[in-house]
PDB file of C-alpha atoms in Angstrom:
ATOM      1  CA  VAL A 264      14.474  -5.433  19.589  1.00 45.00           C
ATOM      2  CA  VAL A 265      15.727  -5.447  16.497  1.00 54.00           C
ATOM      3  CA  SER A 266      13.472  -2.970  13.822  1.00 63.00           C
ATOM      4  CA  ASP A 267      12.542  -4.591  10.239  1.00 76.00           C
ATOM      5  CA  THR A 268      11.143  -1.452   9.443  1.00 83.00           C
ATOM      6  CA  ASN A 269      12.790   0.816   7.416  1.00 84.00           C
ATOM      7  CA  LEU A 270      12.402   4.418   5.520  1.00 84.00           C
ATOM      8  CA  TYR A 271      13.567   4.351   1.553  1.00 84.00           C
ATOM      9  CA  LEU A 272      13.418   7.618  -0.864  1.00 83.00           C
ATOM     10  CA  VAL A 273      13.540   5.617  -3.239  1.00 81.00           C
ATOM     11  CA  GLN A 274      16.272   5.788  -5.575  1.00 83.00           C
ATOM     12  CA  PRO A 275      16.514   5.255  -9.712  1.00 79.00           C
ATOM     13  CA  ASP A 276      17.976   1.887 -10.643  1.00 78.00           C
ATOM     14  CA  SER A 277      18.064  -0.493 -13.251  1.00 77.00           C
ATOM     15  CA  ASP A 278      19.249  -3.437 -12.379  1.00 79.00           C
ATOM     16  CA  LEU A 279      16.723  -5.571 -11.280  1.00 72.00           C
ATOM     17  CA  TYR A 280      19.071  -8.254  -9.246  1.00 81.00           C
ATOM     18  CA  HIS A 281      20.769  -5.485  -6.475  1.00 79.00           C
ATOM     19  CA  LEU A 282      19.317  -2.411  -4.947  1.00 76.00           C
ATOM     20  CA  ALA A 283      20.340   0.574  -5.390  1.00 85.00           C
ATOM     21  CA  SER A 284      22.903   2.659  -2.942  1.00 87.00           C
ATOM     22  CA  TYR A 285      21.049   3.951   0.239  1.00 89.00           C
ATOM     23  CA  THR A 286      23.299   5.813   3.025  1.00 90.00           C
ATOM     24  CA  GLN A 287      21.301   5.912   6.657  1.00 91.00           C
ATOM     25  CA  GLY A 288      20.330   9.585   6.644  1.00 90.00           C
ATOM     26  CA  ILE A 289      20.020  10.635   3.257  1.00 91.00           C
ATOM     27  CA  ASN A 290      18.148   8.230   1.600  1.00 90.00           C
ATOM     28  CA  LEU A 291      17.324   5.231   4.263  1.00 88.00           C
ATOM     29  CA  TRP A 292      15.958   6.121   8.164  1.00 87.00           C
ATOM     30  CA  ASP A 293      15.909   2.618  10.189  1.00 85.00           C
ATOM     31  CA  LYS A 294      12.433   3.328  11.981  1.00 84.00           C
ATOM     32  CA  ASP A 295      11.215   1.636  15.632  1.00 83.00           C
ATOM     33  CA  GLU A 296       9.504  -1.124  14.843  1.00 86.00           C
ATOM     34  CA  MET A 297       5.983  -0.120  13.406  1.00 89.00           C
ATOM     35  CA  ASP A 298       2.677  -3.112  13.338  1.00 91.00           C
ATOM     36  CA  MET A 299       1.950  -2.474   9.463  1.00 90.00           C
ATOM     37  CA  GLY A 300      -0.966  -4.361  10.524  1.00 89.00           C
ATOM     38  CA  SER A 301      -2.149  -0.742  11.946  1.00 93.00           C
ATOM     39  CA  PRO A 302      -4.875   2.014   9.833  1.00 95.00           C
ATOM     40  CA  VAL A 303      -3.145   4.056  11.732  1.00 96.00           C
ATOM     41  CA  THR A 304       0.248   3.715  10.684  1.00 95.00           C
ATOM     42  CA  LEU A 305      -1.251   3.461   7.033  1.00 96.00           C
ATOM     43  CA  SER A 306      -2.714   7.138   7.751  1.00 97.00           C
ATOM     44  CA  ASP A 307       0.531   8.429   9.346  1.00 95.00           C
ATOM     45  CA  PHE A 308       2.755   7.439   6.796  1.00 94.00           C
ATOM     46  CA  VAL A 309       0.361   8.956   4.019  1.00 96.00           C
ATOM     47  CA  ASN A 310      -0.120  11.813   6.150  1.00 96.00           C
ATOM     48  CA  ASP A 311       3.805  12.767   6.813  1.00 93.00           C
ATOM     49  CA  VAL A 312       4.387  12.447   3.449  1.00 93.00           C
ATOM     50  CA  ARG A 313       2.058  14.651   2.069  1.00 96.00           C
ATOM     51  CA  ILE A 314       3.445  17.157   4.589  1.00 95.00           C
ATOM     52  CA  GLU A 315       6.843  16.080   3.337  1.00 90.00           C
ATOM     53  CA  TYR A 316       7.077  15.855  -0.192  1.00 91.00           C
ATOM     54  CA  PRO A 317       3.996  18.225  -1.298  1.00 95.00           C
ATOM     55  CA  ALA A 318       2.772  17.200  -4.976  1.00 94.00           C
ATOM     56  CA  ASN A 319      -0.228  18.102  -7.040  1.00 94.00           C
ATOM     57  CA  HIS A 320      -1.132  14.195  -6.906  1.00 95.00           C
ATOM     58  CA  TYR A 321      -0.533  11.119  -5.391  1.00 96.00           C
ATOM     59  CA  LEU A 322      -0.368   7.082  -5.971  1.00 95.00           C
ATOM     60  CA  LEU A 323      -0.338   5.022  -2.949  1.00 96.00           C
ATOM     61  CA  SER A 324       0.743   1.029  -3.784  1.00 93.00           C
ATOM     62  CA  ILE A 325       0.044  -1.522  -0.772  1.00 91.00           C
ATOM     63  CA  VAL A 326       2.333  -4.401  -1.855  1.00 87.00           C
ATOM     64  CA  ASP A 327       1.351  -7.592   0.222  1.00 83.00           C
ATOM     65  CA  HIS A 328      -0.271 -10.545   0.650  1.00 80.00           C
ATOM     66  CA  GLY A 329      -3.667 -10.169  -0.033  1.00 81.00           C
ATOM     67  CA  GLY A 330      -6.893 -11.746   0.790  1.00 82.00           C
ATOM     68  CA  GLY A 331     -10.147  -9.843   0.334  1.00 82.00           C
ATOM     69  CA  TRP A 332     -13.107  -9.184   2.302  1.00 83.00           C
ATOM     70  CA  SER A 333     -11.847  -9.423   6.303  1.00 85.00           C
ATOM     71  CA  PRO A 334     -13.544  -8.726   9.416  1.00 82.00           C
ATOM     72  CA  LYS A 335     -11.216  -7.885  12.434  1.00 79.00           C
ATOM     73  CA  LEU A 336     -10.465 -11.025  14.357  1.00 77.00           C
ATOM     74  CA  PRO A 337      -9.240 -11.060  17.846  1.00 75.00           C
ATOM     75  CA  PRO A 338      -4.915 -12.112  17.624  1.00 72.00           C
ATOM     76  CA  ASP A 339      -5.665 -16.024  18.274  1.00 73.00           C
ATOM     77  CA  LEU A 340      -8.066 -15.807  15.305  1.00 76.00           C
ATOM     78  CA  ALA A 341      -6.030 -13.716  13.585  1.00 72.00           C
ATOM     79  CA  ARG A 342      -3.288 -15.587  13.227  1.00 70.00           C
ATOM     80  CA  ARG A 343      -5.179 -18.833  12.188  1.00 68.00           C
ATOM     81  CA  ARG A 344      -6.764 -16.933   9.433  1.00 67.00           C
ATOM     82  CA  TRP A 345      -3.416 -16.002   8.250  1.00 62.00           C
ATOM     83  CA  VAL A 346      -1.685 -19.542   8.830  1.00 56.00           C
ATOM     84  CA  LEU A 347      -4.501 -20.782   6.178  1.00 57.00           C
ATOM     85  CA  GLY A 348      -3.744 -18.091   3.730  1.00 58.00           C
ATOM     86  CA  GLY A 349      -5.726 -14.997   5.481  1.00 66.00           C
ATOM     87  CA  SER A 350      -7.553 -12.152   4.194  1.00 76.00           C
ATOM     88  CA  GLY A 351      -6.930  -8.462   4.509  1.00 81.00           C
ATOM     89  CA  LEU A 352      -4.349  -6.869   4.130  1.00 87.00           C
ATOM     90  CA  SER A 353      -0.401  -5.980   5.378  1.00 85.00           C
ATOM     91  CA  TRP A 354      -0.173  -8.516   7.522  1.00 82.00           C
ATOM     92  CA  ASP A 355       2.586  -8.279   9.952  1.00 84.00           C
ATOM     93  CA  GLN A 356       3.624 -11.418  12.126  1.00 81.00           C
ATOM     94  CA  THR A 357       6.210  -9.659  13.582  1.00 83.00           C
ATOM     95  CA  SER A 358       3.512  -7.270  15.532  1.00 84.00           C
ATOM     96  CA  ASN A 359       1.438 -10.320  16.751  1.00 81.00           C
ATOM     97  CA  PHE A 360      -0.293 -11.202  13.566  1.00 80.00           C
ATOM     98  CA  SER A 361      -2.584  -7.804  12.933  1.00 85.00           C
ATOM     99  CA  TYR A 362      -3.464  -7.176   9.567  1.00 87.00           C
ATOM    100  CA  LEU A 363      -5.473  -4.409   8.074  1.00 91.00           C
ATOM    101  CA  SER A 364      -9.472  -5.365   7.849  1.00 91.00           C
ATOM    102  CA  THR A 365     -11.805  -4.077   5.082  1.00 92.00           C
ATOM    103  CA  TYR A 366     -12.760  -1.910   8.077  1.00 93.00           C
ATOM    104  CA  ASP A 367      -9.366  -0.585   9.001  1.00 94.00           C
ATOM    105  CA  MET A 368      -8.775   0.662   5.384  1.00 95.00           C
ATOM    106  CA  LYS A 369     -11.942   2.807   5.384  1.00 96.00           C
ATOM    107  CA  ASN A 370     -10.746   4.163   8.824  1.00 96.00           C
ATOM    108  CA  ALA A 371      -7.220   4.865   7.919  1.00 97.00           C
ATOM    109  CA  PHE A 372      -8.351   6.664   4.252  1.00 97.00           C
ATOM    110  CA  ASP A 373     -11.080   8.209   6.580  1.00 97.00           C
ATOM    111  CA  GLN A 374      -8.082  10.243   8.228  1.00 97.00           C
ATOM    112  CA  VAL A 375      -5.480  10.544   5.347  1.00 97.00           C
ATOM    113  CA  ALA A 376      -8.760  12.190   3.444  1.00 97.00           C
ATOM    114  CA  SER A 377      -9.460  14.704   6.934  1.00 97.00           C
ATOM    115  CA  GLN A 378      -6.162  16.246   6.536  1.00 95.00           C
ATOM    116  CA  GLY A 379      -5.440  16.160   2.904  1.00 95.00           C
ATOM    117  CA  GLY A 380      -8.352  14.915   0.726  1.00 96.00           C
ATOM    118  CA  PRO A 381      -8.778  11.772  -0.827  1.00 97.00           C
ATOM    119  CA  ILE A 382      -6.007  10.171  -2.536  1.00 97.00           C
ATOM    120  CA  ASP A 383      -5.737  10.183  -6.729  1.00 97.00           C
ATOM    121  CA  ILE A 384      -5.186   6.955  -6.994  1.00 97.00           C
ATOM    122  CA  VAL A 385      -5.169   3.022  -4.585  1.00 97.00           C
ATOM    123  CA  PHE A 386      -2.952   0.460  -5.744  1.00 94.00           C
ATOM    124  CA  TYR A 387      -3.923  -2.903  -3.898  1.00 92.00           C
ATOM    125  CA  ASP A 388      -0.813  -4.950  -5.468  1.00 89.00           C
ATOM    126  CA  ALA A 389      -2.161  -8.129  -3.867  1.00 86.00           C
ATOM    127  CA  CYS A 390      -4.075 -10.889  -4.497  1.00 83.00           C
ATOM    128  CA  LEU A 391      -7.950 -10.826  -4.512  1.00 84.00           C
ATOM    129  CA  MET A 392      -8.519  -6.893  -3.196  1.00 88.00           C
ATOM    130  CA  GLY A 393     -10.577  -6.326  -5.956  1.00 89.00           C
ATOM    131  CA  MET A 394     -13.499  -6.854  -4.407  1.00 90.00           C
ATOM    132  CA  PHE A 395     -16.749  -4.876  -4.332  1.00 92.00           C
ATOM    133  CA  GLU A 396     -16.985  -4.140   0.142  1.00 92.00           C
ATOM    134  CA  GLU A 397     -13.109  -3.811  -0.610  1.00 93.00           C
ATOM    135  CA  ALA A 398     -13.605  -0.412  -2.959  1.00 95.00           C
ATOM    136  CA  TYR A 399     -17.187   0.016  -1.134  1.00 96.00           C
ATOM    137  CA  GLN A 400     -15.052   1.233   2.162  1.00 96.00           C
ATOM    138  CA  ILE A 401     -13.290   3.520   0.584  1.00 97.00           C
ATOM    139  CA  ARG A 402     -14.989   5.256  -2.299  1.00 97.00           C
ATOM    140  CA  GLU A 403     -15.505   8.242  -0.339  1.00 97.00           C
ATOM    141  CA  TYR A 404     -11.581   8.824   0.122  1.00 98.00           C
ATOM    142  CA  VAL A 405     -10.145   7.331  -3.093  1.00 97.00           C
ATOM    143  CA  ASN A 406     -10.361   8.631  -6.637  1.00 98.00           C
ATOM    144  CA  TYR A 407      -9.128   5.392  -8.532  1.00 98.00           C
ATOM    145  CA  LEU A 408      -8.651   1.592  -7.017  1.00 97.00           C
ATOM    146  CA  ILE A 409      -6.595  -0.514  -8.823  1.00 94.00           C
ATOM    147  CA  ALA A 410      -6.938  -3.604  -7.552  1.00 92.00           C
ATOM    148  CA  SER A 411      -6.907  -7.380  -8.602  1.00 87.00           C
ATOM    149  CA  GLU A 412     -10.376  -9.391  -8.060  1.00 83.00           C
ATOM    150  CA  ASN A 413      -8.451 -12.645  -8.738  1.00 80.00           C
ATOM    151  CA  GLU A 414      -5.009 -14.108  -7.430  1.00 73.00           C
ATOM    152  CA  SER A 415      -2.204 -11.620  -8.921  1.00 68.00           C
ATOM    153  CA  TRP A 416       1.546 -11.823  -7.994  1.00 64.00           C
ATOM    154  CA  ALA A 417       3.662  -8.550  -7.489  1.00 61.00           C
ATOM    155  CA  SER A 418       5.801  -7.893 -10.786  1.00 66.00           C
ATOM    156  CA  PHE A 419       7.177  -5.082  -9.404  1.00 71.00           C
ATOM    157  CA  VAL A 420       7.652  -3.046 -12.573  1.00 80.00           C
ATOM    158  CA  TYR A 421       6.974   0.680 -10.754  1.00 81.00           C
ATOM    159  CA  ASP A 422       9.221   1.654 -13.375  1.00 79.00           C
ATOM    160  CA  ALA A 423       7.087   1.020 -16.492  1.00 83.00           C
ATOM    161  CA  TYR A 424       4.015   2.370 -14.269  1.00 85.00           C
ATOM    162  CA  LEU A 425       6.197   5.513 -14.129  1.00 83.00           C
ATOM    163  CA  GLN A 426       8.595   5.761 -16.550  1.00 83.00           C
ATOM    164  CA  ASP A 427       6.193   7.646 -18.586  1.00 79.00           C
ATOM    165  CA  ILE A 428       4.589   9.692 -16.409  1.00 87.00           C
ATOM    166  CA  ASN A 429       5.119  13.783 -16.723  1.00 88.00           C
ATOM    167  CA  GLN A 430       3.223  16.863 -15.589  1.00 88.00           C
ATOM    168  CA  SER A 431      -0.330  16.231 -17.673  1.00 92.00           C
ATOM    169  CA  THR A 432      -0.787  13.000 -17.023  1.00 94.00           C
ATOM    170  CA  THR A 433      -3.550  12.961 -15.326  1.00 96.00           C
ATOM    171  CA  PRO A 434      -4.360  10.406 -12.119  1.00 96.00           C
ATOM    172  CA  LYS A 435      -7.288   8.770 -14.599  1.00 97.00           C
ATOM    173  CA  GLU A 436      -4.727   8.197 -17.425  1.00 96.00           C
ATOM    174  CA  LEU A 437      -1.788   6.817 -14.996  1.00 95.00           C
ATOM    175  CA  ALA A 438      -4.097   4.025 -13.259  1.00 95.00           C
ATOM    176  CA  ILE A 439      -5.050   3.182 -16.914  1.00 94.00           C
ATOM    177  CA  HIS A 440      -1.699   3.001 -17.644  1.00 93.00           C
ATOM    178  CA  ILE A 441      -0.753   1.081 -14.233  1.00 91.00           C
ATOM    179  CA  VAL A 442      -3.446  -1.636 -15.454  1.00 91.00           C
ATOM    180  CA  ASN A 443      -2.102  -2.048 -18.784  1.00 89.00           C
ATOM    181  CA  GLU A 444       1.366  -2.595 -18.003  1.00 86.00           C
ATOM    182  CA  TYR A 445       0.287  -4.885 -15.716  1.00 80.00           C
ATOM    183  CA  HIS A 446      -1.467  -7.170 -17.585  1.00 70.00           C
TER     184      HIS A 446
END
């Protein structure tokens, strides 16, 4: 089975047309195939990052197609929903069309918060994720949520989002800055 799951330590790069240089075992690691539609994959990732890279504040950005509020569906119905435009977040076609439902996000962030406290900023960089139902489910586990209530497009201007960050930048200031830069 070929895996398309990799972990990168993101390198500074100003060339928008080519990836920065990555070296296996130094800033690139092949992983076994992982289910990106699993709340366990998400919570394990966040908890592992917190252990490996201790910091005072954390921002988690989830970039994908989004569809807002979503129930958990059996795989046959989930696949049909994905074909029709779907809902939820983090669809994984290689894992039987799994995805993160609204309640899955609650479970993932509950696990994250129980191990390291709430996440400072969560950025759902995906369409339709700014629904009240989405925010409500993670309200106890996230201090600031950035999400679009409409269709959006991941513009990937993370260099602009993060360029003015410094030791005194508060999570609130950064969240406001990201919204202003995106707009």
